[in-house]
Amino acid sequence: MRTVRAWFDDTAGGLPATFWYLWSGLLINRVGAFAMLFLPLYLTEVRQVGPALTGLAVGAYGIGGVAGVLLGGVLTDRWGRRRTLVWSHLSASALMAGMAVATNVSTIALLAALVGVAHSMPSPAFVAAIVDVVPAARRSRAFNLQFWAFNLGTAGASALAGLLAEASYLALFLVDAGATLCTAVIIAWKVPETLSPGHRTTTGPRGGLRTPLTDRVFLAFVGLTFVLAVLTTQTSTVLPLSMRADGLSASAYGLVVALGGALIVAGQLFVPRLIDGRRKHRVLAGATALLAIGYASLALADQLPVYLLAALVWTVGSMLAAPPNAEINAELAPPLLRGRYQAVFYLTFPAAAFVAPTVGGASLQYLGDGHWLAVGAVGLLAVAGHLVTGPPRERRVARIRATRPAGETTPTDDVTRPAGETAPSGLTAAGPDRDRSRSTGRR
């Protein structure tokens, strides 16, 4: 008992009350964040929509996420953290209630796009508020706890959602809307505005996004991260359709997703011990190989135990990929351009949320189990990409470090992924830099 208590005091001690209200809101939000996860099953089972059109409707959510990330970032700095959080959650709650009663497929797709906007908007505000109120020395602890809450909530949501979906899809959407509303109430009631009145967004060098968009080394890494995101997004988009085709229930799908979340909650904090001292591009190549093998094995899956075993393999790959992915992104960004580099990097996740279901739905419909072999082949190409681009990327990082003034903080000291991004599981660091997903991830 003393050991557990000492661990908790060391991990969570000294964090301000505002952080805990934000943390509580995130946890409640995530426990209720399951409706979009089951949207493919809802469309195919209740609305009798084909896989290709279902993929387009679900992909609209990803398109909305792209706009939501950008809009949320602007509002966070210009309108305020608290307002952005409150109104985005209120909007998401109302939109989700609308999806519960919508019957037309076009209307559902439009609402899905708007929900994608509302779900992605809070991400930069959550991170900015935590950075505002938590001292620099304790931010790594705060983000570790936030990452833990995100995945614990996701695991719980997956298990609950399977049961709700069996009973009523209407209840599924309404409970989701209620959880989102609870988060809005907590933030409006207990979280003050943390944005300094003197804050300005015009500081720093000019040039817009030109520098990151012409940085070939960085763009190669972003491209490989996009492939990784497309792989992991299979779980929330194409996988439920594949399991349904094999005659498995919604609760079975919920169990597969819950297994992944439980593994991350239980094991992510131990990952740094496994990969510390190893070259990052090799870790990413190995992690991507596990993802490719895990998803490719679904070509042979037709029973729940096989799906669970495959989920175990790809989840381990996601866990290993998280820390180096976040660290490399931070290392490649020049200190004065970190915001611009982050913006380009994190757009890969909502983009993957659009591409994965849009292409994957059609692929599953016309290729059947061959879809999973194609996914595995794409993953193996990404493995080769990491092995080829890794050494020059690491030489670039070494040059950046060599030119950094003595005493300057490392890039990972203040760069984190937005909390709850529709990101796919496993693409968020669970160490000092935390959180992919991009949450999707949601909220």
PDB file of C-alpha atoms in Angstrom, residues 6-289:
ATOM      1  CA  ALA A   6       4.272   6.813  -2.890  1.00  0.00           C
ATOM      2  CA  TRP A   7       3.855   6.270  -6.634  1.00  0.00           C
ATOM      3  CA  PHE A   8       0.642   8.290  -6.692  1.00  0.00           C
ATOM      4  CA  ASP A   9       2.140  11.127  -4.620  1.00  0.00           C
ATOM      5  CA  ASP A  10       5.154  11.252  -6.904  1.00  0.00           C
ATOM      6  CA  THR A  11       2.994  11.158 -10.026  1.00  0.00           C
ATOM      7  CA  ALA A  12       0.132  13.463  -9.086  1.00  0.00           C
ATOM      8  CA  GLY A  13       1.336  15.474  -6.101  1.00  0.00           C
ATOM      9  CA  GLY A  14       1.343  19.248  -6.350  1.00  0.00           C
ATOM     10  CA  LEU A  15      -1.001  19.590  -9.319  1.00  0.00           C
ATOM     11  CA  PRO A  16      -3.460  22.509  -9.072  1.00  0.00           C
ATOM     12  CA  ALA A  17      -7.213  22.067  -8.631  1.00  0.00           C
ATOM     13  CA  THR A  18      -7.934  23.492 -12.098  1.00  0.00           C
ATOM     14  CA  PHE A  19      -5.962  20.645 -13.650  1.00  0.00           C
ATOM     15  CA  TRP A  20      -8.042  18.076 -11.785  1.00  0.00           C
ATOM     16  CA  TYR A  21     -11.279  19.642 -13.023  1.00  0.00           C
ATOM     17  CA  LEU A  22      -9.945  19.498 -16.574  1.00  0.00           C
ATOM     18  CA  TRP A  23      -8.817  15.926 -15.978  1.00  0.00           C
ATOM     19  CA  SER A  24     -12.217  14.933 -14.556  1.00  0.00           C
ATOM     20  CA  GLY A  25     -14.007  16.498 -17.517  1.00  0.00           C
ATOM     21  CA  LEU A  26     -11.773  14.603 -19.931  1.00  0.00           C
ATOM     22  CA  LEU A  27     -12.345  11.290 -18.141  1.00  0.00           C
ATOM     23  CA  ILE A  28     -16.142  11.715 -18.085  1.00  0.00           C
ATOM     24  CA  ASN A  29     -16.047  12.786 -21.714  1.00  0.00           C
ATOM     25  CA  ARG A  30     -14.042   9.755 -22.766  1.00  0.00           C
ATOM     26  CA  VAL A  31     -16.188   7.254 -20.851  1.00  0.00           C
ATOM     27  CA  GLY A  32     -19.159   8.544 -22.846  1.00  0.00           C
ATOM     28  CA  ALA A  33     -17.240   8.855 -26.110  1.00  0.00           C
ATOM     29  CA  PHE A  34     -18.504   5.861 -27.998  1.00  0.00           C
ATOM     30  CA  ALA A  35     -21.201   6.851 -30.470  1.00  0.00           C
ATOM     31  CA  MET A  36     -18.871   7.719 -33.350  1.00  0.00           C
ATOM     32  CA  LEU A  37     -16.970   4.499 -32.727  1.00  0.00           C
ATOM     33  CA  PHE A  38     -20.141   2.563 -33.564  1.00  0.00           C
ATOM     34  CA  LEU A  39     -21.327   4.802 -36.400  1.00  0.00           C
ATOM     35  CA  PRO A  40     -20.301   2.263 -39.098  1.00  0.00           C
ATOM     36  CA  LEU A  41     -22.388  -0.460 -37.444  1.00  0.00           C
ATOM     37  CA  TYR A  42     -25.297   1.935 -36.927  1.00  0.00           C
ATOM     38  CA  LEU A  43     -25.362   2.889 -40.596  1.00  0.00           C
ATOM     39  CA  THR A  44     -25.098  -0.663 -41.898  1.00  0.00           C
ATOM     40  CA  GLU A  45     -27.396  -2.392 -39.392  1.00  0.00           C
ATOM     41  CA  VAL A  46     -30.071   0.235 -38.728  1.00  0.00           C
ATOM     42  CA  ARG A  47     -29.986   2.411 -41.844  1.00  0.00           C
ATOM     43  CA  GLN A  48     -29.106  -0.431 -44.265  1.00  0.00           C
ATOM     44  CA  VAL A  49     -26.280   1.547 -45.902  1.00  0.00           C
ATOM     45  CA  GLY A  50     -23.602  -0.241 -47.958  1.00  0.00           C
ATOM     46  CA  PRO A  51     -19.928  -0.319 -46.888  1.00  0.00           C
ATOM     47  CA  ALA A  52     -18.760   2.207 -49.503  1.00  0.00           C
ATOM     48  CA  LEU A  53     -21.381   4.841 -48.619  1.00  0.00           C
ATOM     49  CA  THR A  54     -20.836   4.121 -44.923  1.00  0.00           C
ATOM     50  CA  GLY A  55     -17.143   4.837 -45.413  1.00  0.00           C
ATOM     51  CA  LEU A  56     -17.966   8.198 -46.986  1.00  0.00           C
ATOM     52  CA  ALA A  57     -20.307   9.139 -44.138  1.00  0.00           C
ATOM     53  CA  VAL A  58     -17.762   8.172 -41.488  1.00  0.00           C
ATOM     54  CA  GLY A  59     -15.025   9.911 -43.469  1.00  0.00           C
ATOM     55  CA  ALA A  60     -16.981  13.159 -43.194  1.00  0.00           C
ATOM     56  CA  TYR A  61     -16.159  13.053 -39.494  1.00  0.00           C
ATOM     57  CA  GLY A  62     -12.444  13.119 -40.364  1.00  0.00           C
ATOM     58  CA  ILE A  63     -12.883  16.063 -42.720  1.00  0.00           C
ATOM     59  CA  GLY A  64     -14.629  17.952 -39.946  1.00  0.00           C
ATOM     60  CA  GLY A  65     -11.732  17.134 -37.664  1.00  0.00           C
ATOM     61  CA  VAL A  66      -9.285  18.899 -39.988  1.00  0.00           C
ATOM     62  CA  ALA A  67     -11.299  22.099 -39.785  1.00  0.00           C
ATOM     63  CA  GLY A  68     -11.848  21.637 -36.057  1.00  0.00           C
ATOM     64  CA  VAL A  69      -8.137  21.434 -35.236  1.00  0.00           C
ATOM     65  CA  LEU A  70      -7.401  24.672 -37.082  1.00  0.00           C
ATOM     66  CA  LEU A  71     -10.466  26.502 -35.774  1.00  0.00           C
ATOM     67  CA  GLY A  72      -9.866  25.323 -32.225  1.00  0.00           C
ATOM     68  CA  GLY A  73      -6.267  26.536 -32.294  1.00  0.00           C
ATOM     69  CA  VAL A  74      -7.279  30.013 -33.436  1.00  0.00           C
ATOM     70  CA  LEU A  75     -10.128  30.314 -30.928  1.00  0.00           C
ATOM     71  CA  THR A  76      -7.985  29.032 -28.081  1.00  0.00           C
ATOM     72  CA  ASP A  77      -5.561  31.944 -28.428  1.00  0.00           C
ATOM     73  CA  ARG A  78      -7.983  34.648 -29.557  1.00  0.00           C
ATOM     74  CA  TRP A  79     -11.229  33.794 -27.774  1.00  0.00           C
ATOM     75  CA  GLY A  80      -9.904  31.972 -24.726  1.00  0.00           C
ATOM     76  CA  ARG A  81      -9.379  28.446 -23.439  1.00  0.00           C
ATOM     77  CA  ARG A  82     -12.512  28.271 -21.269  1.00  0.00           C
ATOM     78  CA  ARG A  83     -14.891  29.618 -23.918  1.00  0.00           C
ATOM     79  CA  THR A  84     -13.501  27.296 -26.562  1.00  0.00           C
ATOM     80  CA  LEU A  85     -13.863  24.277 -24.288  1.00  0.00           C
ATOM     81  CA  VAL A  86     -17.359  25.122 -23.089  1.00  0.00           C
ATOM     82  CA  TRP A  87     -18.901  26.028 -26.430  1.00  0.00           C
ATOM     83  CA  SER A  88     -17.262  23.221 -28.390  1.00  0.00           C
ATOM     84  CA  HIS A  89     -18.583  20.669 -25.900  1.00  0.00           C
ATOM     85  CA  LEU A  90     -22.045  22.219 -25.868  1.00  0.00           C
ATOM     86  CA  SER A  91     -22.081  22.160 -29.665  1.00  0.00           C
ATOM     87  CA  ALA A  92     -20.908  18.537 -29.768  1.00  0.00           C
ATOM     88  CA  SER A  93     -23.613  17.525 -27.297  1.00  0.00           C
ATOM     89  CA  ALA A  94     -26.375  19.168 -29.354  1.00  0.00           C
ATOM     90  CA  LEU A  95     -25.067  17.702 -32.614  1.00  0.00           C
ATOM     91  CA  MET A  96     -24.841  14.215 -31.132  1.00  0.00           C
ATOM     92  CA  ALA A  97     -28.448  14.476 -29.933  1.00  0.00           C
ATOM     93  CA  GLY A  98     -29.367  15.466 -33.482  1.00  0.00           C
ATOM     94  CA  MET A  99     -27.661  12.351 -34.855  1.00  0.00           C
ATOM     95  CA  ALA A 100     -29.739  10.239 -32.469  1.00  0.00           C
ATOM     96  CA  VAL A 101     -32.955  11.227 -34.264  1.00  0.00           C
ATOM     97  CA  ALA A 102     -31.688  11.797 -37.816  1.00  0.00           C
ATOM     98  CA  THR A 103     -32.824   9.238 -40.381  1.00  0.00           C
ATOM     99  CA  ASN A 104     -31.565  10.555 -43.717  1.00  0.00           C
ATOM    100  CA  VAL A 105     -28.069   9.351 -44.623  1.00  0.00           C
ATOM    101  CA  SER A 106     -27.059  12.745 -46.071  1.00  0.00           C
ATOM    102  CA  THR A 107     -28.177  14.467 -42.876  1.00  0.00           C
ATOM    103  CA  ILE A 108     -26.237  11.971 -40.770  1.00  0.00           C
ATOM    104  CA  ALA A 109     -23.107  12.555 -42.883  1.00  0.00           C
ATOM    105  CA  LEU A 110     -23.462  16.345 -42.491  1.00  0.00           C
ATOM    106  CA  LEU A 111     -23.932  15.988 -38.738  1.00  0.00           C
ATOM    107  CA  ALA A 112     -20.903  13.660 -38.597  1.00  0.00           C
ATOM    108  CA  ALA A 113     -18.779  16.344 -40.267  1.00  0.00           C
ATOM    109  CA  LEU A 114     -20.005  18.980 -37.793  1.00  0.00           C
ATOM    110  CA  VAL A 115     -19.416  16.617 -34.874  1.00  0.00           C
ATOM    111  CA  GLY A 116     -15.874  16.137 -36.194  1.00  0.00           C
ATOM    112  CA  VAL A 117     -15.378  19.909 -35.991  1.00  0.00           C
ATOM    113  CA  ALA A 118     -16.800  20.102 -32.460  1.00  0.00           C
ATOM    114  CA  HIS A 119     -14.828  17.091 -31.233  1.00  0.00           C
ATOM    115  CA  SER A 120     -11.485  18.407 -32.535  1.00  0.00           C
ATOM    116  CA  MET A 121     -11.836  22.001 -31.368  1.00  0.00           C
ATOM    117  CA  PRO A 122     -11.166  21.341 -27.643  1.00  0.00           C
ATOM    118  CA  SER A 123      -7.823  19.606 -28.247  1.00  0.00           C
ATOM    119  CA  PRO A 124      -5.557  22.690 -28.356  1.00  0.00           C
ATOM    120  CA  ALA A 125      -7.592  24.379 -25.609  1.00  0.00           C
ATOM    121  CA  PHE A 126      -7.148  21.429 -23.217  1.00  0.00           C
ATOM    122  CA  VAL A 127      -3.377  21.444 -23.712  1.00  0.00           C
ATOM    123  CA  ALA A 128      -3.075  25.240 -23.524  1.00  0.00           C
ATOM    124  CA  ALA A 129      -5.085  25.397 -20.290  1.00  0.00           C
ATOM    125  CA  ILE A 130      -2.965  22.709 -18.662  1.00  0.00           C
ATOM    126  CA  VAL A 131       0.245  24.447 -19.708  1.00  0.00           C
ATOM    127  CA  ASP A 132      -1.173  27.724 -18.320  1.00  0.00           C
ATOM    128  CA  VAL A 133      -1.917  26.365 -14.836  1.00  0.00           C
ATOM    129  CA  VAL A 134       0.628  23.588 -14.259  1.00  0.00           C
ATOM    130  CA  PRO A 135       4.225  24.586 -13.384  1.00  0.00           C
ATOM    131  CA  ALA A 136       6.790  23.470 -15.950  1.00  0.00           C
ATOM    132  CA  ALA A 137       8.400  21.027 -13.514  1.00  0.00           C
ATOM    133  CA  ARG A 138       5.114  19.119 -13.119  1.00  0.00           C
ATOM    134  CA  ARG A 139       3.750  19.204 -16.652  1.00  0.00           C
ATOM    135  CA  SER A 140       5.112  15.788 -17.550  1.00  0.00           C
ATOM    136  CA  ARG A 141       3.171  14.312 -14.608  1.00  0.00           C
ATOM    137  CA  ALA A 142       0.037  16.173 -15.639  1.00  0.00           C
ATOM    138  CA  PHE A 143       0.224  14.937 -19.223  1.00  0.00           C
ATOM    139  CA  ASN A 144       0.911  11.359 -18.126  1.00  0.00           C
ATOM    140  CA  LEU A 145      -2.239  11.461 -15.989  1.00  0.00           C
ATOM    141  CA  GLN A 146      -4.175  13.024 -18.851  1.00  0.00           C
ATOM    142  CA  PHE A 147      -3.011  10.289 -21.223  1.00  0.00           C
ATOM    143  CA  TRP A 148      -3.987   7.665 -18.648  1.00  0.00           C
ATOM    144  CA  ALA A 149      -7.461   9.184 -18.224  1.00  0.00           C
ATOM    145  CA  PHE A 150      -7.930   9.332 -21.988  1.00  0.00           C
ATOM    146  CA  ASN A 151      -7.173   5.651 -22.511  1.00  0.00           C
ATOM    147  CA  LEU A 152      -8.921   4.466 -19.354  1.00  0.00           C
ATOM    148  CA  GLY A 153     -12.034   6.323 -20.476  1.00  0.00           C
ATOM    149  CA  THR A 154     -11.715   4.882 -23.982  1.00  0.00           C
ATOM    150  CA  ALA A 155     -11.482   1.326 -22.652  1.00  0.00           C
ATOM    151  CA  GLY A 156     -14.523   1.834 -20.446  1.00  0.00           C
ATOM    152  CA  ALA A 157     -16.442   3.489 -23.271  1.00  0.00           C
ATOM    153  CA  SER A 158     -15.784   0.587 -25.631  1.00  0.00           C
ATOM    154  CA  ALA A 159     -17.114  -1.978 -23.163  1.00  0.00           C
ATOM    155  CA  LEU A 160     -20.204   0.090 -22.300  1.00  0.00           C
ATOM    156  CA  ALA A 161     -20.888   0.967 -25.917  1.00  0.00           C
ATOM    157  CA  GLY A 162     -21.105  -2.656 -26.988  1.00  0.00           C
ATOM    158  CA  LEU A 163     -23.822  -3.284 -24.417  1.00  0.00           C
ATOM    159  CA  LEU A 164     -25.704  -0.093 -25.305  1.00  0.00           C
ATOM    160  CA  ALA A 165     -25.530  -0.834 -29.013  1.00  0.00           C
ATOM    161  CA  GLU A 166     -27.069  -4.250 -28.398  1.00  0.00           C
ATOM    162  CA  ALA A 167     -29.973  -2.575 -26.563  1.00  0.00           C
ATOM    163  CA  SER A 168     -30.534   0.685 -28.448  1.00  0.00           C
ATOM    164  CA  TYR A 169     -28.536   2.876 -30.807  1.00  0.00           C
ATOM    165  CA  LEU A 170     -30.726   5.789 -29.730  1.00  0.00           C
ATOM    166  CA  ALA A 171     -29.456   5.363 -26.165  1.00  0.00           C
ATOM    167  CA  LEU A 172     -25.907   5.117 -27.522  1.00  0.00           C
ATOM    168  CA  PHE A 173     -26.066   8.595 -29.067  1.00  0.00           C
ATOM    169  CA  LEU A 174     -27.993  10.185 -26.199  1.00  0.00           C
ATOM    170  CA  VAL A 175     -25.636   8.897 -23.483  1.00  0.00           C
ATOM    171  CA  ASP A 176     -22.715  10.200 -25.541  1.00  0.00           C
ATOM    172  CA  ALA A 177     -24.408  13.600 -25.746  1.00  0.00           C
ATOM    173  CA  GLY A 178     -25.040  13.557 -22.000  1.00  0.00           C
ATOM    174  CA  ALA A 179     -21.405  12.799 -21.149  1.00  0.00           C
ATOM    175  CA  THR A 180     -20.268  15.659 -23.380  1.00  0.00           C
ATOM    176  CA  LEU A 181     -22.733  17.989 -21.677  1.00  0.00           C
ATOM    177  CA  CYS A 182     -21.383  16.964 -18.261  1.00  0.00           C
ATOM    178  CA  THR A 183     -17.890  17.949 -19.355  1.00  0.00           C
ATOM    179  CA  ALA A 184     -19.140  21.357 -20.501  1.00  0.00           C
ATOM    180  CA  VAL A 185     -20.856  21.903 -17.136  1.00  0.00           C
ATOM    181  CA  ILE A 186     -17.739  20.966 -15.151  1.00  0.00           C
ATOM    182  CA  ILE A 187     -15.547  23.329 -17.160  1.00  0.00           C
ATOM    183  CA  ALA A 188     -18.060  26.193 -17.060  1.00  0.00           C
ATOM    184  CA  TRP A 189     -18.508  25.742 -13.298  1.00  0.00           C
ATOM    185  CA  LYS A 190     -14.981  25.073 -12.068  1.00  0.00           C
ATOM    186  CA  VAL A 191     -12.385  26.031 -14.701  1.00  0.00           C
ATOM    187  CA  PRO A 192     -11.435  29.735 -14.873  1.00  0.00           C
ATOM    188  CA  GLU A 193     -10.097  31.430 -17.983  1.00  0.00           C
ATOM    189  CA  THR A 194      -6.362  30.737 -18.037  1.00  0.00           C
ATOM    190  CA  LEU A 195      -5.459  32.873 -21.076  1.00  0.00           C
ATOM    191  CA  SER A 196      -3.369  35.875 -20.106  1.00  0.00           C
ATOM    192  CA  PRO A 197      -4.942  39.207 -21.204  1.00  0.00           C
ATOM    193  CA  GLY A 198      -1.615  40.212 -22.720  1.00  0.00           C
ATOM    194  CA  HIS A 199      -1.306  37.108 -24.852  1.00  0.00           C
ATOM    195  CA  ARG A 200      -0.600  37.697 -28.542  1.00  0.00           C
ATOM    196  CA  THR A 201      -0.445  35.251 -31.449  1.00  0.00           C
ATOM    197  CA  THR A 202       1.653  37.455 -33.689  1.00  0.00           C
ATOM    198  CA  THR A 203       4.974  36.894 -31.947  1.00  0.00           C
ATOM    199  CA  GLY A 204       7.681  34.907 -33.652  1.00  0.00           C
ATOM    200  CA  PRO A 205       8.965  34.750 -37.229  1.00  0.00           C
ATOM    201  CA  ARG A 206       6.730  35.297 -40.195  1.00  0.00           C
ATOM    202  CA  GLY A 207       6.294  33.073 -43.190  1.00  0.00           C
ATOM    203  CA  GLY A 208       3.137  31.161 -42.415  1.00  0.00           C
ATOM    204  CA  LEU A 209       3.369  27.452 -43.168  1.00  0.00           C
ATOM    205  CA  ARG A 210       5.919  27.789 -45.956  1.00  0.00           C
ATOM    206  CA  THR A 211       8.867  26.552 -43.906  1.00  0.00           C
ATOM    207  CA  PRO A 212       7.377  23.259 -42.679  1.00  0.00           C
ATOM    208  CA  LEU A 213       5.679  22.643 -46.039  1.00  0.00           C
ATOM    209  CA  THR A 214       9.023  22.909 -47.852  1.00  0.00           C
ATOM    210  CA  ASP A 215      11.042  20.959 -45.267  1.00  0.00           C
ATOM    211  CA  ARG A 216      11.616  17.652 -47.056  1.00  0.00           C
ATOM    212  CA  VAL A 217      13.013  15.784 -44.073  1.00  0.00           C
ATOM    213  CA  PHE A 218      10.057  16.833 -41.944  1.00  0.00           C
ATOM    214  CA  LEU A 219       7.492  16.087 -44.661  1.00  0.00           C
ATOM    215  CA  ALA A 220       8.924  12.594 -45.147  1.00  0.00           C
ATOM    216  CA  PHE A 221       8.356  11.963 -41.450  1.00  0.00           C
ATOM    217  CA  VAL A 222       4.855  13.459 -41.634  1.00  0.00           C
ATOM    218  CA  GLY A 223       4.048  11.178 -44.567  1.00  0.00           C
ATOM    219  CA  LEU A 224       5.148   8.090 -42.648  1.00  0.00           C
ATOM    220  CA  THR A 225       3.134   9.243 -39.644  1.00  0.00           C
ATOM    221  CA  PHE A 226       0.113   9.590 -41.914  1.00  0.00           C
ATOM    222  CA  VAL A 227       0.521   5.959 -42.988  1.00  0.00           C
ATOM    223  CA  LEU A 228       0.791   4.947 -39.340  1.00  0.00           C
ATOM    224  CA  ALA A 229      -2.384   6.892 -38.583  1.00  0.00           C
ATOM    225  CA  VAL A 230      -4.227   5.227 -41.476  1.00  0.00           C
ATOM    226  CA  LEU A 231      -3.212   1.826 -40.122  1.00  0.00           C
ATOM    227  CA  THR A 232      -4.377   2.494 -36.567  1.00  0.00           C
ATOM    228  CA  THR A 233      -7.598   4.141 -37.746  1.00  0.00           C
ATOM    229  CA  GLN A 234      -8.633   0.807 -39.268  1.00  0.00           C
ATOM    230  CA  THR A 235      -9.721  -0.194 -35.763  1.00  0.00           C
ATOM    231  CA  SER A 236     -12.411   2.461 -35.505  1.00  0.00           C
ATOM    232  CA  THR A 237     -13.533   2.481 -39.137  1.00  0.00           C
ATOM    233  CA  VAL A 238     -13.156  -0.727 -41.155  1.00  0.00           C
ATOM    234  CA  LEU A 239     -12.710  -3.297 -38.378  1.00  0.00           C
ATOM    235  CA  PRO A 240     -16.352  -3.201 -37.165  1.00  0.00           C
ATOM    236  CA  LEU A 241     -17.566  -3.795 -40.709  1.00  0.00           C
ATOM    237  CA  SER A 242     -15.222  -6.766 -41.097  1.00  0.00           C
ATOM    238  CA  MET A 243     -16.341  -8.291 -37.789  1.00  0.00           C
ATOM    239  CA  ARG A 244     -19.990  -7.830 -38.735  1.00  0.00           C
ATOM    240  CA  ALA A 245     -19.341  -9.622 -42.035  1.00  0.00           C
ATOM    241  CA  ASP A 246     -17.950 -12.534 -40.010  1.00  0.00           C
ATOM    242  CA  GLY A 247     -21.156 -12.680 -37.976  1.00  0.00           C
ATOM    243  CA  LEU A 248     -19.732 -11.176 -34.791  1.00  0.00           C
ATOM    244  CA  SER A 249     -21.819  -8.855 -32.602  1.00  0.00           C
ATOM    245  CA  ALA A 250     -21.333  -5.229 -31.627  1.00  0.00           C
ATOM    246  CA  SER A 251     -20.342  -6.312 -28.120  1.00  0.00           C
ATOM    247  CA  ALA A 252     -17.567  -8.466 -29.617  1.00  0.00           C
ATOM    248  CA  TYR A 253     -16.201  -5.438 -31.419  1.00  0.00           C
ATOM    249  CA  GLY A 254     -16.404  -3.455 -28.184  1.00  0.00           C
ATOM    250  CA  LEU A 255     -14.351  -6.155 -26.468  1.00  0.00           C
ATOM    251  CA  VAL A 256     -11.607  -5.958 -29.119  1.00  0.00           C
ATOM    252  CA  VAL A 257     -11.356  -2.184 -28.769  1.00  0.00           C
ATOM    253  CA  ALA A 258     -11.495  -2.401 -24.963  1.00  0.00           C
ATOM    254  CA  LEU A 259      -8.574  -4.849 -25.007  1.00  0.00           C
ATOM    255  CA  GLY A 260      -6.436  -2.310 -26.837  1.00  0.00           C
ATOM    256  CA  GLY A 261      -7.319   0.462 -24.424  1.00  0.00           C
ATOM    257  CA  ALA A 262      -6.683  -1.763 -21.403  1.00  0.00           C
ATOM    258  CA  LEU A 263      -3.257  -2.775 -22.715  1.00  0.00           C
ATOM    259  CA  ILE A 264      -2.275   0.860 -23.211  1.00  0.00           C
ATOM    260  CA  VAL A 265      -3.482   1.829 -19.741  1.00  0.00           C
ATOM    261  CA  ALA A 266      -1.625  -1.062 -18.126  1.00  0.00           C
ATOM    262  CA  GLY A 267       1.574  -1.029 -20.121  1.00  0.00           C
ATOM    263  CA  GLN A 268       2.286   2.309 -21.778  1.00  0.00           C
ATOM    264  CA  LEU A 269       4.251   3.716 -18.834  1.00  0.00           C
ATOM    265  CA  PHE A 270       6.700   0.825 -19.146  1.00  0.00           C
ATOM    266  CA  VAL A 271       7.402   1.406 -22.854  1.00  0.00           C
ATOM    267  CA  PRO A 272      10.196   4.000 -22.337  1.00  0.00           C
ATOM    268  CA  ARG A 273      12.218   1.350 -20.478  1.00  0.00           C
ATOM    269  CA  LEU A 274      12.035  -0.884 -23.537  1.00  0.00           C
ATOM    270  CA  ILE A 275      13.064   1.678 -26.121  1.00  0.00           C
ATOM    271  CA  ASP A 276      15.391   4.086 -24.291  1.00  0.00           C
ATOM    272  CA  GLY A 277      18.809   4.158 -25.944  1.00  0.00           C
ATOM    273  CA  ARG A 278      17.570   2.633 -29.189  1.00  0.00           C
ATOM    274  CA  ARG A 279      17.566   4.533 -32.467  1.00  0.00           C
ATOM    275  CA  LYS A 280      14.149   6.015 -33.025  1.00  0.00           C
ATOM    276  CA  HIS A 281      13.764   5.094 -36.676  1.00  0.00           C
ATOM    277  CA  ARG A 282      14.427   1.439 -35.867  1.00  0.00           C
ATOM    278  CA  VAL A 283      11.860   1.518 -33.066  1.00  0.00           C
ATOM    279  CA  LEU A 284       9.328   3.049 -35.444  1.00  0.00           C
ATOM    280  CA  ALA A 285      10.158   0.484 -38.137  1.00  0.00           C
ATOM    281  CA  GLY A 286       9.643  -2.372 -35.672  1.00  0.00           C
ATOM    282  CA  ALA A 287       6.440  -0.848 -34.323  1.00  0.00           C
ATOM    283  CA  THR A 288       5.039  -0.343 -37.827  1.00  0.00           C
ATOM    284  CA  ALA A 289       5.928  -3.931 -38.706  1.00  0.00           C
TER     285      ALA A 289
END
